Tab-separated table of C-alpha atoms and ligand atoms in Angstrom:
chain	number	residue	atom	x	y	z
A	1	UNK	CA	180.812	189.556	75.423
A	2	UNK	CA	181.064	186.984	78.168
A	3	UNK	CA	179.653	187.223	81.475
A	4	UNK	CA	181.217	188.077	84.319
A	5	UNK	CA	180.716	185.525	87.245
A	6	UNK	CA	179.269	187.243	89.993
A	7	UNK	CA	181.176	186.305	93.943
A	8	UNK	CA	178.165	186.113	96.396
A	9	UNK	CA	178.196	187.401	99.548
A	10	UNK	CA	175.963	184.909	101.371
A	11	UNK	CA	174.350	182.352	99.431
A	12	UNK	CA	172.699	178.310	100.603
A	13	UNK	CA	175.276	175.524	99.716
A	14	UNK	CA	173.661	172.511	98.890
A	15	UNK	CA	173.975	169.087	97.388
A	16	UNK	CA	172.179	165.617	96.658
A	17	UNK	CA	171.237	165.001	100.069
A	18	UNK	CA	169.052	168.359	100.697
A	19	UNK	CA	167.302	166.356	97.507
A	20	UNK	CA	167.059	162.692	99.088
A	21	UNK	CA	165.723	163.989	102.098
A	22	UNK	CA	162.928	166.222	100.830
A	23	UNK	CA	162.005	163.465	98.568
A	24	UNK	CA	161.883	161.703	101.138
A	25	UNK	CA	159.578	164.106	103.056
A	26	UNK	CA	157.743	164.779	99.505
A	27	UNK	CA	156.836	160.896	99.487
A	28	UNK	CA	155.741	160.982	103.205
A	29	UNK	CA	153.168	163.115	102.704
A	30	UNK	CA	154.377	164.947	105.915
A	31	UNK	CA	154.799	168.218	104.159
A	32	UNK	CA	153.615	171.017	106.407
A	33	UNK	CA	153.661	172.208	110.050
A	34	UNK	CA	155.016	169.154	112.251
A	35	UNK	CA	156.152	165.593	111.235
A	36	UNK	CA	158.614	162.948	111.700
A	37	UNK	CA	162.063	165.099	110.375
A	38	UNK	CA	160.881	168.055	112.818
A	39	UNK	CA	160.738	165.721	115.728
A	40	UNK	CA	164.508	164.430	114.443
A	41	UNK	CA	165.835	167.940	113.311
A	42	UNK	CA	164.760	169.396	116.850
A	43	UNK	CA	166.618	166.054	118.546
A	44	UNK	CA	169.637	166.757	116.158
A	45	UNK	CA	170.158	170.935	117.548
A	46	UNK	CA	169.543	170.383	120.628
A	47	UNK	CA	172.355	168.153	120.836
A	48	UNK	CA	174.683	169.770	119.159
A	49	UNK	CA	174.073	173.223	120.936
A	50	UNK	CA	173.768	170.969	124.420
A	51	UNK	CA	170.351	171.722	125.638
A	52	UNK	CA	167.610	169.064	126.556
A	53	UNK	CA	165.207	169.475	124.240
A	54	UNK	CA	164.481	172.331	121.245
A	55	UNK	CA	161.089	173.890	119.763
A	56	UNK	CA	161.410	174.415	116.026
A	57	UNK	CA	159.866	177.506	114.059
A	58	UNK	CA	158.936	178.913	110.896
A	59	UNK	CA	161.042	181.418	111.018
A	60	UNK	CA	164.178	183.168	113.827
A	61	UNK	CA	161.880	186.156	114.056
A	62	UNK	CA	158.865	183.856	115.153
A	63	UNK	CA	161.719	181.674	118.078
A	64	UNK	CA	162.206	185.534	119.082
A	65	UNK	CA	158.492	186.387	119.324
A	66	UNK	CA	158.265	182.976	121.208
A	67	UNK	CA	160.945	183.320	123.632
A	68	UNK	CA	159.738	187.111	124.682
A	69	UNK	CA	156.600	185.218	125.861
A	70	UNK	CA	157.591	182.731	127.281
A	71	UNK	CA	159.796	185.243	129.234
A	72	UNK	CA	156.758	187.054	130.107
A	73	UNK	CA	157.961	190.277	128.649
A	74	UNK	CA	154.927	192.402	128.304
A	75	UNK	CA	153.146	195.845	127.545
A	76	UNK	CA	155.191	198.243	129.470
A	77	UNK	CA	158.224	196.335	130.108
A	78	UNK	CA	161.399	197.259	129.091
A	79	UNK	CA	164.297	195.280	127.045
A	80	UNK	CA	167.945	196.150	126.946
A	81	UNK	CA	169.344	195.705	123.414
A	82	UNK	CA	171.886	196.989	120.851
A	83	UNK	CA	170.766	198.813	117.602
A	84	UNK	CA	173.729	197.476	115.463
A	85	UNK	CA	171.383	195.051	114.152
A	86	UNK	CA	168.691	193.322	112.004
A	87	UNK	CA	165.112	194.870	112.320
A	88	UNK	CA	164.124	191.325	113.075
A	89	UNK	CA	165.713	191.202	116.409
A	90	UNK	CA	164.067	194.300	117.669
A	91	UNK	CA	160.457	194.007	116.279
A	92	UNK	CA	159.343	190.619	118.217
A	93	UNK	CA	159.619	193.333	121.467
A	94	UNK	CA	157.299	195.217	120.275
A	95	UNK	CA	155.072	192.716	119.030
A	96	UNK	CA	154.579	191.509	122.981
A	97	UNK	CA	154.050	195.238	123.765
A	98	UNK	CA	157.226	195.994	125.086
A	99	UNK	CA	160.384	199.017	124.278
A	100	UNK	CA	163.904	198.390	123.659
A	101	UNK	CA	165.940	200.727	125.210
A	102	UNK	CA	169.211	201.054	122.870
A	103	UNK	CA	173.080	200.498	124.799
A	104	UNK	CA	176.368	200.588	122.433
A	105	UNK	CA	178.217	197.536	121.432
A	106	UNK	CA	182.143	197.007	122.131
A	107	UNK	CA	184.406	195.160	119.764
A	108	UNK	CA	182.741	192.159	119.632
A	109	UNK	CA	179.825	194.406	117.677
A	110	UNK	CA	178.123	192.852	120.287
A	111	UNK	CA	175.915	194.357	123.208
A	112	UNK	CA	178.960	195.992	125.785
A	113	UNK	CA	178.595	194.744	129.216
A	114	UNK	CA	179.961	198.126	130.347
A	115	UNK	CA	177.509	199.424	128.454
A	116	UNK	CA	174.901	197.337	130.319
A	117	UNK	CA	176.488	198.112	133.410
A	118	UNK	CA	176.427	202.486	133.161
A	119	UNK	CA	172.871	201.968	132.213
A	120	UNK	CA	171.763	200.259	135.014
A	121	UNK	CA	173.751	201.779	137.520
A	122	UNK	CA	173.578	205.444	136.954
A	123	UNK	CA	169.923	205.033	134.834
A	124	UNK	CA	168.021	203.269	136.907
A	125	UNK	CA	167.159	201.760	140.400
A	126	UNK	CA	166.267	198.159	142.106
A	127	UNK	CA	162.737	198.455	143.633
A	128	UNK	CA	162.464	195.172	145.829
A	129	UNK	CA	163.043	192.104	142.815
A	130	UNK	CA	162.806	194.713	139.934
A	131	UNK	CA	164.895	197.064	138.136
A	132	UNK	CA	163.336	200.161	137.544
A	133	UNK	CA	164.497	202.657	134.214
A	134	UNK	CA	164.451	205.855	136.699
A	135	UNK	CA	163.981	207.898	133.046
A	136	UNK	CA	160.174	206.280	132.245
A	137	UNK	CA	159.627	203.933	135.094
A	138	UNK	CA	159.084	200.902	133.276
A	139	UNK	CA	160.317	197.265	134.506
A	140	UNK	CA	163.566	196.933	132.446
A	141	UNK	CA	163.009	193.067	132.813
A	142	UNK	CA	165.405	191.708	129.730
A	143	UNK	CA	168.820	191.721	128.109
A	144	UNK	CA	168.321	190.493	124.640
A	145	UNK	CA	172.349	190.119	123.819
A	146	UNK	CA	172.396	189.261	119.767
A	147	UNK	CA	175.372	187.504	118.405
A	148	UNK	CA	176.513	189.755	115.770
A	149	UNK	CA	177.903	187.969	112.566
A	150	UNK	CA	178.273	184.795	114.825
A	151	UNK	CA	180.794	186.717	117.425
A	152	UNK	CA	180.237	185.614	120.822
A	153	UNK	CA	179.202	188.867	123.376
A	154	UNK	CA	181.660	188.769	126.291
A	155	UNK	CA	178.958	186.205	128.272
A	156	UNK	CA	180.636	185.704	131.700
A	157	UNK	CA	180.090	189.420	132.452
A	158	UNK	CA	176.650	190.161	130.563
A	159	UNK	CA	175.377	186.845	132.864
A	160	UNK	CA	176.798	188.459	136.163
A	161	UNK	CA	174.861	191.776	135.046
A	162	UNK	CA	171.951	189.812	134.380
A	163	UNK	CA	172.045	188.107	137.667
A	164	UNK	CA	173.427	191.828	139.681
A	165	UNK	CA	169.738	193.568	138.114
A	166	UNK	CA	167.851	189.975	138.023
A	167	UNK	CA	167.011	191.126	133.972
A	168	UNK	CA	165.986	187.196	132.046
A	169	UNK	CA	168.727	186.749	129.023
A	170	UNK	CA	167.530	186.168	126.085
A	171	UNK	CA	170.082	184.866	123.503
A	172	UNK	CA	169.469	186.401	119.717
A	173	UNK	CA	172.236	183.728	118.418
A	174	UNK	CA	169.962	183.561	114.890
A	175	UNK	CA	173.586	184.458	113.319
A	176	UNK	CA	175.890	182.069	115.733
A	177	UNK	CA	174.836	178.617	115.269
A	178	UNK	CA	178.014	176.439	115.977
A	179	UNK	CA	179.818	179.615	117.882
A	180	UNK	CA	181.081	178.160	121.150
A	181	UNK	CA	184.332	179.044	124.093
A	182	UNK	CA	186.747	177.419	123.918
A	183	UNK	CA	188.496	178.907	126.636
A	184	UNK	CA	187.605	180.618	130.132
A	185	UNK	CA	184.869	180.310	132.346
A	186	UNK	CA	182.156	178.997	129.525
A	187	UNK	CA	185.052	176.894	127.924
A	188	UNK	CA	182.288	174.027	126.359
A	189	UNK	CA	179.356	176.615	125.722
A	190	UNK	CA	177.674	177.322	122.784
A	191	UNK	CA	176.047	180.603	122.140
A	192	UNK	CA	171.975	180.178	122.474
A	193	UNK	CA	172.712	177.903	124.860
A	194	UNK	CA	173.709	179.910	127.542
A	195	UNK	CA	170.836	182.526	129.130
A	196	UNK	CA	167.382	181.857	129.992
A	197	UNK	CA	166.309	180.953	126.165
A	198	UNK	CA	168.370	180.917	122.477
A	199	UNK	CA	166.668	181.528	119.309
A	200	UNK	CA	168.501	179.984	115.606
A	201	UNK	CA	167.409	181.021	112.147
A	202	UNK	CA	167.980	179.365	109.293
A	203	UNK	CA	166.948	181.554	106.374
A	204	UNK	CA	168.418	181.631	103.373
A	205	UNK	CA	171.826	183.910	103.786
A	206	UNK	CA	172.091	182.030	107.410
A	207	UNK	CA	175.259	179.132	107.801
A	208	UNK	CA	172.317	176.574	107.164
A	209	UNK	CA	169.352	176.833	105.894
A	210	UNK	CA	165.963	175.566	105.520
A	211	UNK	CA	164.616	177.948	103.547
A	212	UNK	CA	162.996	179.739	106.538
A	213	UNK	CA	163.224	178.766	110.420
A	214	UNK	CA	164.111	178.686	113.386
A	215	UNK	CA	164.591	176.834	116.455
A	216	UNK	CA	164.477	177.862	120.291
A	217	UNK	CA	166.372	176.167	123.271
A	218	UNK	CA	166.468	176.892	126.451
A	219	UNK	CA	167.444	175.203	130.006
A	220	UNK	CA	164.172	175.607	131.394
A	221	UNK	CA	162.469	172.587	129.913
A	222	UNK	CA	158.811	173.909	130.725
A	223	UNK	CA	159.745	176.768	128.776
A	224	UNK	CA	160.230	174.631	125.532
A	225	UNK	CA	157.207	172.946	126.353
A	226	UNK	CA	155.142	175.823	126.364
A	227	UNK	CA	157.252	177.050	122.971
A	228	UNK	CA	155.748	173.969	121.158
A	229	UNK	CA	152.042	174.888	122.347
A	230	UNK	CA	152.309	178.347	121.286
A	231	UNK	CA	153.641	177.826	117.932
A	232	UNK	CA	151.133	174.714	117.570
A	233	UNK	CA	148.374	177.110	117.664
A	234	UNK	CA	147.569	176.453	121.717
A	235	UNK	CA	147.870	172.540	121.124
A	236	UNK	CA	149.623	170.182	122.071
A	237	UNK	CA	148.623	166.317	122.965
A	238	UNK	CA	147.700	165.922	119.288
A	239	UNK	CA	145.645	162.505	120.182
A	240	UNK	CA	143.755	163.946	122.395
A	241	UNK	CA	140.017	164.873	122.493
A	242	UNK	CA	140.917	168.336	123.172
A	243	UNK	CA	142.869	168.708	119.741
A	244	UNK	CA	139.950	166.553	118.004
A	245	UNK	CA	137.724	168.686	119.688
A	246	UNK	CA	139.481	171.604	118.649
A	247	UNK	CA	139.626	173.137	122.091
A	248	UNK	CA	142.168	176.114	122.289
A	249	UNK	CA	143.056	177.976	125.829
A	250	UNK	CA	144.683	180.079	124.922
A	251	UNK	CA	145.478	183.106	121.358
A	252	UNK	CA	148.158	180.400	119.648
A	253	UNK	CA	150.405	181.184	116.768
A	254	UNK	CA	150.714	178.956	113.709
A	255	UNK	CA	154.699	179.214	114.031
A	256	UNK	CA	155.613	175.693	113.607
A	257	UNK	CA	158.271	174.473	111.025
A	258	UNK	CA	157.158	172.329	108.509
A	259	UNK	CA	158.412	169.026	107.475
A	260	UNK	CA	159.542	170.032	104.228
A	261	UNK	CA	161.798	172.548	105.714
A	262	UNK	CA	162.960	169.955	108.620
A	263	UNK	CA	164.097	168.269	105.976
A	264	UNK	CA	166.625	170.199	104.353
A	265	UNK	CA	167.649	171.295	107.972
A	266	UNK	CA	168.968	167.841	108.696
A	267	UNK	CA	170.760	167.460	105.943
A	268	UNK	CA	172.219	170.755	105.805
A	269	UNK	CA	173.500	169.942	109.574
A	270	UNK	CA	175.253	166.777	108.372
A	271	UNK	CA	177.337	170.094	106.942
A	272	UNK	CA	177.369	172.282	109.259
A	273	UNK	CA	180.702	172.004	111.163
A	274	UNK	CA	182.322	171.566	107.287
A	275	UNK	CA	180.794	174.838	106.539
A	276	UNK	CA	182.259	177.019	109.647
A	277	UNK	CA	185.986	175.308	109.189
A	278	UNK	CA	185.254	176.635	105.250
A	279	UNK	CA	184.258	180.398	107.382
A	280	UNK	CA	187.350	180.470	108.919
A	281	UNK	CA	189.530	179.494	106.382
A	282	UNK	CA	188.412	182.769	104.617
A	283	UNK	CA	188.416	184.914	107.611
A	284	UNK	CA	192.320	183.758	107.766
A	285	UNK	CA	192.849	184.544	104.136
A	286	UNK	CA	191.528	187.909	104.130
A	287	UNK	CA	193.095	188.478	107.699
A	288	UNK	CA	196.252	187.635	106.563
A	289	UNK	CA	196.211	189.922	102.639
A	290	UNK	CA	194.231	192.372	103.516
A	291	UNK	CA	194.540	193.500	107.561
A	292	UNK	CA	196.770	196.534	108.230
A	293	UNK	CA	197.183	197.654	103.673
A	294	UNK	CA	195.633	200.375	102.671
A	295	UNK	CA	194.035	201.246	105.892
A	296	UNK	CA	192.098	198.567	106.031
A	297	UNK	CA	191.315	196.158	108.626
A	298	UNK	CA	189.561	193.053	108.773
A	299	UNK	CA	187.352	192.578	112.081
A	300	UNK	CA	188.261	189.872	114.196
A	301	UNK	CA	186.190	187.727	116.480
A	302	UNK	CA	186.068	186.491	120.744
A	303	UNK	CA	189.371	185.056	121.324
A	304	UNK	CA	188.018	182.996	124.093
A	305	UNK	CA	185.311	181.364	120.879
A	306	UNK	CA	185.581	179.468	118.278
A	307	UNK	CA	182.976	181.206	115.812
A	308	UNK	CA	180.751	180.535	112.914
A	309	UNK	CA	182.155	183.610	111.312
A	310	UNK	CA	178.533	184.281	109.472
A	311	UNK	CA	179.805	187.663	107.464
A	312	UNK	CA	183.844	188.377	107.387
A	313	UNK	CA	183.663	192.627	107.910
A	314	UNK	CA	186.681	194.726	106.070
A	315	UNK	CA	187.049	197.863	108.295
A	316	UNK	CA	187.773	201.110	106.810
A	317	UNK	CA	190.630	202.850	109.276
A	318	UNK	CA	191.896	204.616	107.058
A	319	UNK	CA	190.893	204.518	103.987
A	320	UNK	CA	190.604	206.695	100.839
A	321	UNK	CA	187.431	205.401	99.882
A	322	UNK	CA	183.918	205.543	101.662
A	323	UNK	CA	182.042	202.537	102.457
A	324	UNK	CA	179.823	203.533	99.765
A	325	UNK	CA	182.359	204.178	97.176
A	326	UNK	CA	183.777	200.758	98.606
A	327	UNK	CA	180.876	198.803	97.791
A	328	UNK	CA	180.495	200.544	94.527
A	329	UNK	CA	183.981	199.537	93.696
A	330	UNK	CA	183.479	195.895	95.262
A	331	UNK	CA	180.091	195.888	92.502
A	332	UNK	CA	181.721	197.104	89.374
A	333	UNK	CA	183.997	193.955	89.649
A	334	UNK	CA	181.195	191.554	90.572
A	335	UNK	CA	181.518	191.268	93.702
A	336	UNK	CA	179.109	191.407	96.012
A	337	UNK	CA	179.116	192.972	99.750
A	338	UNK	CA	177.157	195.202	101.980
A	339	UNK	CA	176.979	197.863	104.868
A	340	UNK	CA	176.532	196.911	107.900
A	341	UNK	CA	172.673	197.805	108.583
A	342	UNK	CA	171.159	201.290	109.209
A	343	UNK	CA	170.968	201.682	113.262
A	344	UNK	CA	167.805	201.110	114.145
A	345	UNK	CA	167.226	203.195	116.613
A	346	UNK	CA	167.801	205.599	113.677
A	347	UNK	CA	164.613	203.940	111.609
A	348	UNK	CA	161.160	205.349	111.572
A	349	UNK	CA	159.798	202.400	114.165
A	350	UNK	CA	161.714	203.162	116.860
A	351	UNK	CA	163.293	207.028	116.321
A	352	UNK	CA	161.170	208.046	119.966
A	353	UNK	CA	163.437	204.910	121.512
A	354	UNK	CA	165.593	205.580	124.578
A	355	UNK	CA	169.280	205.332	123.752
A	356	UNK	CA	172.421	205.319	125.428
A	357	UNK	CA	175.866	206.798	124.195
A	358	UNK	CA	176.143	204.867	121.062
A	359	UNK	CA	179.540	206.242	119.691
A	360	UNK	CA	181.419	202.661	119.177
A	361	UNK	CA	178.108	201.215	117.489
A	362	UNK	CA	177.827	203.905	114.724
A	363	UNK	CA	181.416	203.956	113.563
A	364	UNK	CA	181.252	200.079	112.789
A	365	UNK	CA	178.227	201.490	111.160
A	366	UNK	CA	180.102	203.881	108.929
A	367	UNK	CA	183.189	201.951	108.747
A	368	UNK	CA	182.018	198.061	107.804
A	369	UNK	CA	181.589	196.660	104.655
A	370	UNK	CA	180.948	192.822	104.775
A	371	UNK	CA	182.927	190.422	102.546
A	372	UNK	CA	181.689	187.536	100.175
A	373	UNK	CA	181.159	184.896	103.218
A	374	UNK	CA	179.321	182.242	100.609
A	375	UNK	CA	180.546	178.593	102.036
A	376	UNK	CA	180.653	177.669	98.542
A	377	UNK	CA	183.449	179.937	97.147
A	378	UNK	CA	186.414	178.655	96.080
A	379	UNK	CA	189.816	179.793	97.496
A	380	UNK	CA	190.906	181.203	93.895
A	381	UNK	CA	187.557	183.789	94.581
A	382	UNK	CA	188.645	184.852	97.732
A	383	UNK	CA	191.644	185.336	96.448
A	384	UNK	CA	190.079	187.377	93.948
A	385	UNK	CA	188.347	189.811	96.402
A	386	UNK	CA	191.436	190.507	98.214
A	387	UNK	CA	193.537	191.237	94.545
A	388	UNK	CA	190.725	193.739	93.813
A	389	UNK	CA	190.645	195.518	97.352
A	390	UNK	CA	194.506	195.322	96.733
A	391	UNK	CA	194.163	197.410	93.740
A	392	UNK	CA	192.186	200.545	95.294
A	393	UNK	CA	194.944	203.380	94.682
A	394	UNK	CA	195.586	205.807	97.648
B	1	PLP	C1	168.235	186.892	110.756
B	1	PLP	C2	167.687	187.667	111.903
B	1	PLP	C3	166.887	187.446	112.542
B	1	PLP	C4	165.406	186.970	111.584
B	1	PLP	O1	165.614	185.489	111.594
B	1	PLP	P1	164.721	184.937	110.226
B	1	PLP	O2	164.695	183.253	110.428
B	1	PLP	O3	164.746	185.544	109.253
B	1	PLP	O4	163.371	185.828	110.776
B	1	PLP	C5	166.680	187.933	113.772
B	1	PLP	N1	167.759	188.419	114.316
B	1	PLP	C6	169.215	188.811	113.360
B	1	PLP	C7	170.036	189.115	114.072
B	1	PLP	C8	169.119	187.856	112.407
B	1	PLP	O5	170.028	188.463	111.655
């Protein structure tokens, strides 16, 4: 029996460049937290997204946790966010003792400016500088914008609301490295580098990977300096006597990226634009062949942006198969796919959280199937996915 090749959803794409740089890290004995390649990787990312500096972390989750500490979001505070996401976007809110408030998404799958406006206007009131939630009495301190599947949220509208209601804007750009505006008032701006602080992830399934890793960027240079300090077990200035004598003036975190991981990241960054171009090719192929056929749609991205299109999504508009039947059918044909996440507000740790109307998020949850989006796929493999989807009988 011949073994059937599986068409993967989102796997890494390496070549000799990764081996060469990882080998360099091994030979140098700099394999652990920090090191020269970490500093270089930070510089490359900061230059790429257009921020003065960056702080590398050991995961996207630790970058988000650090970002909330920088924003001084703490016990009793609330953060506005959308529950149609991966749980690592929300857990850090709890790590700092705050609570999420769940609002709906729009057609970008990201938080809806209209939902934010309605919540702030109708459910909250300004007391001095602070936006107070009338139901809980809590200070709504931050707006977390999560750029789902590498899409660009409607940032001009969201930033205007953040300004109006005095909210710190945290961008979870863990899925959106490389996504940038190409039109409109924010032309040239990169996802993650628009708000007060932004975070990226280099987990194995993301557009580029370091195994595990993350990056924090901010236009506020002191915030990045503080991130470097907190993630390095509350030490900076490694040559100083305070370091040699193990003086730590705060509770810090062992959240720095390793030099070994940074080696992977530097090699991957050289290929990022090529990876994004490939994903854009796949999106075009899926759209041309499938959109409007068999009751399918292919989800489109913010037209004002060039998006990294991290994950490509089939939307079952009027289809004889349910989401899970479709995933089973693809699986039986050697094609990996997955549903969009269970809404975070439906999971046990977050069941008691305040939720606004979530009609749009629930609709996408029911109808989206993510299709193979790995950058190493060939046109023939994408065509196989298309042919398999067109064979589904009505
Ligand atoms: C991947 C991801 C994270 C977390 O990144 P890790 O590097 O896996 O810790 C956070 N938020 C979202 C939306 C993600 O997709």
